[in-house]
PDB file of C-alpha atoms in Angstrom:
ATOM      1  CA  MET A 157      67.896 -15.586 100.158  1.00 63.00           C
ATOM      2  CA  ALA A 158      66.041 -12.712  98.469  1.00 74.00           C
ATOM      3  CA  LEU A 159      62.290 -12.803  98.122  1.00 78.00           C
ATOM      4  CA  ARG A 160      60.004 -10.185  96.628  1.00 82.00           C
ATOM      5  CA  LEU A 161      56.321 -10.236  97.511  1.00 85.00           C
ATOM      6  CA  LYS A 162      53.365  -7.958  98.062  1.00 86.00           C
ATOM      7  CA  ALA A 163      51.849  -7.379 101.478  1.00 87.00           C
ATOM      8  CA  GLU A 164      48.968  -5.391 102.891  1.00 86.00           C
ATOM      9  CA  TYR A 165      49.242  -3.222 106.003  1.00 84.00           C
ATOM     10  CA  VAL A 166      46.312  -4.159 108.271  1.00 85.00           C
ATOM     11  CA  ASN A 167      45.781  -3.303 111.941  1.00 85.00           C
ATOM     12  CA  GLY A 168      49.418  -2.340 112.466  1.00 84.00           C
ATOM     13  CA  ALA A 169      50.929  -5.420 110.800  1.00 86.00           C
ATOM     14  CA  LEU A 170      52.083  -6.401 107.324  1.00 86.00           C
ATOM     15  CA  ARG A 171      50.102  -9.329 105.944  1.00 89.00           C
ATOM     16  CA  PRO A 172      51.651 -11.129 102.942  1.00 90.00           C
ATOM     17  CA  LEU A 173      49.288 -11.561  99.996  1.00 91.00           C
ATOM     18  CA  GLU A 174      50.799 -14.969  99.222  1.00 90.00           C
ATOM     19  CA  PRO A 175      52.096 -17.834 101.379  1.00 90.00           C
ATOM     20  CA  LEU A 176      55.690 -17.642 102.603  1.00 88.00           C
ATOM     21  CA  ASP A 177      58.041 -20.614 102.712  1.00 87.00           C
ATOM     22  CA  LEU A 178      59.549 -19.632 106.082  1.00 88.00           C
ATOM     23  CA  ARG A 179      59.814 -21.395 109.410  1.00 90.00           C
ATOM     24  CA  GLU A 180      57.863 -19.883 112.291  1.00 89.00           C
ATOM     25  CA  GLY A 181      60.016 -17.323 114.118  1.00 89.00           C
ATOM     26  CA  THR A 182      62.306 -16.606 111.163  1.00 89.00           C
ATOM     27  CA  VAL A 183      63.685 -13.066 111.392  1.00 90.00           C
ATOM     28  CA  VAL A 184      63.699 -11.146 108.105  1.00 87.00           C
ATOM     29  CA  THR A 185      64.757  -7.689 106.924  1.00 86.00           C
ATOM     30  CA  LEU A 186      62.137  -5.687 105.047  1.00 82.00           C
ATOM     31  CA  SER A 187      62.552  -3.024 102.382  1.00 79.00           C
ATOM     32  CA  ILE A 188      59.323  -1.049 101.992  1.00 76.00           C
ATOM     33  CA  GLU A 189      58.184   0.251  98.614  1.00 72.00           C
ATOM     34  CA  GLY A 190      54.746   1.694  98.281  1.00 67.00           C
ATOM     35  CA  GLU A 191      52.545   4.549  97.333  1.00 60.00           C
ATOM     36  CA  ASN A 192      53.022   7.931  98.926  1.00 53.00           C
ATOM     37  CA  HIS A 193      50.180   7.643 101.419  1.00 54.00           C
ATOM     38  CA  ILE A 194      50.530   8.744 105.002  1.00 55.00           C
ATOM     39  CA  GLU A 195      47.511   9.204 107.246  1.00 57.00           C
ATOM     40  CA  GLY A 196      45.172   8.450 104.351  1.00 58.00           C
ATOM     41  CA  ARG A 197      46.235  11.254 102.015  1.00 64.00           C
ATOM     42  CA  VAL A 198      48.709  11.806  99.193  1.00 68.00           C
ATOM     43  CA  HIS A 199      51.468  14.309 100.002  1.00 74.00           C
ATOM     44  CA  SER A 200      52.663  16.887  97.482  1.00 82.00           C
ATOM     45  CA  ALA A 201      56.223  16.888  96.162  1.00 84.00           C
ATOM     46  CA  LEU A 202      56.819  20.081  98.160  1.00 85.00           C
ATOM     47  CA  GLU A 203      55.732  18.383 101.402  1.00 82.00           C
ATOM     48  CA  ILE A 204      57.974  15.390 100.670  1.00 81.00           C
ATOM     49  CA  ALA A 205      60.944  17.660  99.876  1.00 82.00           C
ATOM     50  CA  ASP A 206      60.371  19.578 103.115  1.00 82.00           C
ATOM     51  CA  ARG A 207      60.363  16.343 105.138  1.00 80.00           C
ATOM     52  CA  LEU A 208      63.559  15.135 103.428  1.00 80.00           C
ATOM     53  CA  ARG A 209      65.223  18.532 103.981  1.00 80.00           C
ATOM     54  CA  GLN A 210      64.937  18.015 107.727  1.00 81.00           C
ATOM     55  CA  TYR A 211      67.448  15.142 107.539  1.00 81.00           C
ATOM     56  CA  ALA A 212      70.265  17.204 105.994  1.00 80.00           C
ATOM     57  CA  PRO A 213      72.601  19.277 108.176  1.00 82.00           C
ATOM     58  CA  PRO A 214      71.721  23.020 108.021  1.00 79.00           C
ATOM     59  CA  GLU A 215      75.074  23.976 106.455  1.00 83.00           C
ATOM     60  CA  THR A 216      74.196  21.793 103.456  1.00 83.00           C
ATOM     61  CA  TRP A 217      71.627  24.339 102.308  1.00 80.00           C
ATOM     62  CA  ASP A 218      74.136  27.216 102.479  1.00 83.00           C
ATOM     63  CA  ASN A 219      76.199  25.503  99.756  1.00 83.00           C
ATOM     64  CA  MET A 220      73.325  24.761  97.368  1.00 84.00           C
ATOM     65  CA  PRO A 221      73.409  26.550  93.993  1.00 88.00           C
ATOM     66  CA  THR A 222      70.882  29.354  93.546  1.00 88.00           C
ATOM     67  CA  ASP A 223      70.779  29.022  89.749  1.00 90.00           C
ATOM     68  CA  SER A 224      69.679  25.398  89.513  1.00 88.00           C
ATOM     69  CA  ALA A 225      66.514  26.190  87.546  1.00 89.00           C
ATOM     70  CA  GLU A 226      68.406  28.137  84.877  1.00 92.00           C
ATOM     71  CA  ASN A 227      71.313  25.682  84.757  1.00 92.00           C
ATOM     72  CA  VAL A 228      69.588  22.358  85.248  1.00 91.00           C
ATOM     73  CA  ASP A 229      71.481  20.829  82.296  1.00 93.00           C
ATOM     74  CA  HIS A 230      74.773  21.907  83.860  1.00 92.00           C
ATOM     75  CA  TYR A 231      74.007  20.306  87.230  1.00 90.00           C
ATOM     76  CA  LEU A 232      72.468  17.140  85.798  1.00 91.00           C
ATOM     77  CA  TYR A 233      74.581  16.524  82.688  1.00 93.00           C
ATOM     78  CA  GLY A 234      77.686  18.746  82.979  1.00 93.00           C
ATOM     79  CA  HIS A 235      76.720  21.115  80.135  1.00 94.00           C
ATOM     80  CA  PRO A 236      78.225  24.627  80.230  1.00 93.00           C
ATOM     81  CA  LYS A 237      76.406  27.070  82.514  1.00 92.00           C
ATOM     82  CA  GLU A 238      73.975  29.564  81.006  1.00 83.00           C
ATOM     83  CA  ASP A 239      74.602  33.266  81.641  1.00 78.00           C
ATOM     84  CA  THR A 240      71.938  34.559  84.006  1.00 64.00           C
TER      85      THR A 240
END
């Protein structure tokens, strides 16, 4: 059964904004979608990228292209590379 609803995070717990048709003690799996707020502030895209970078193995960054800004269409859509 899939159910999509909104909830509010209050005092360390998620509180549904509408009644749930579940028996007491039912175990559920949650998928969290929400605004980019942590500790009461909005994080920049650079801060988010830095946090995500920490999850990739270090050797991943050695293989990243250095011309991605100039050749964005190549990496996104397969267009021929621009001469840099």
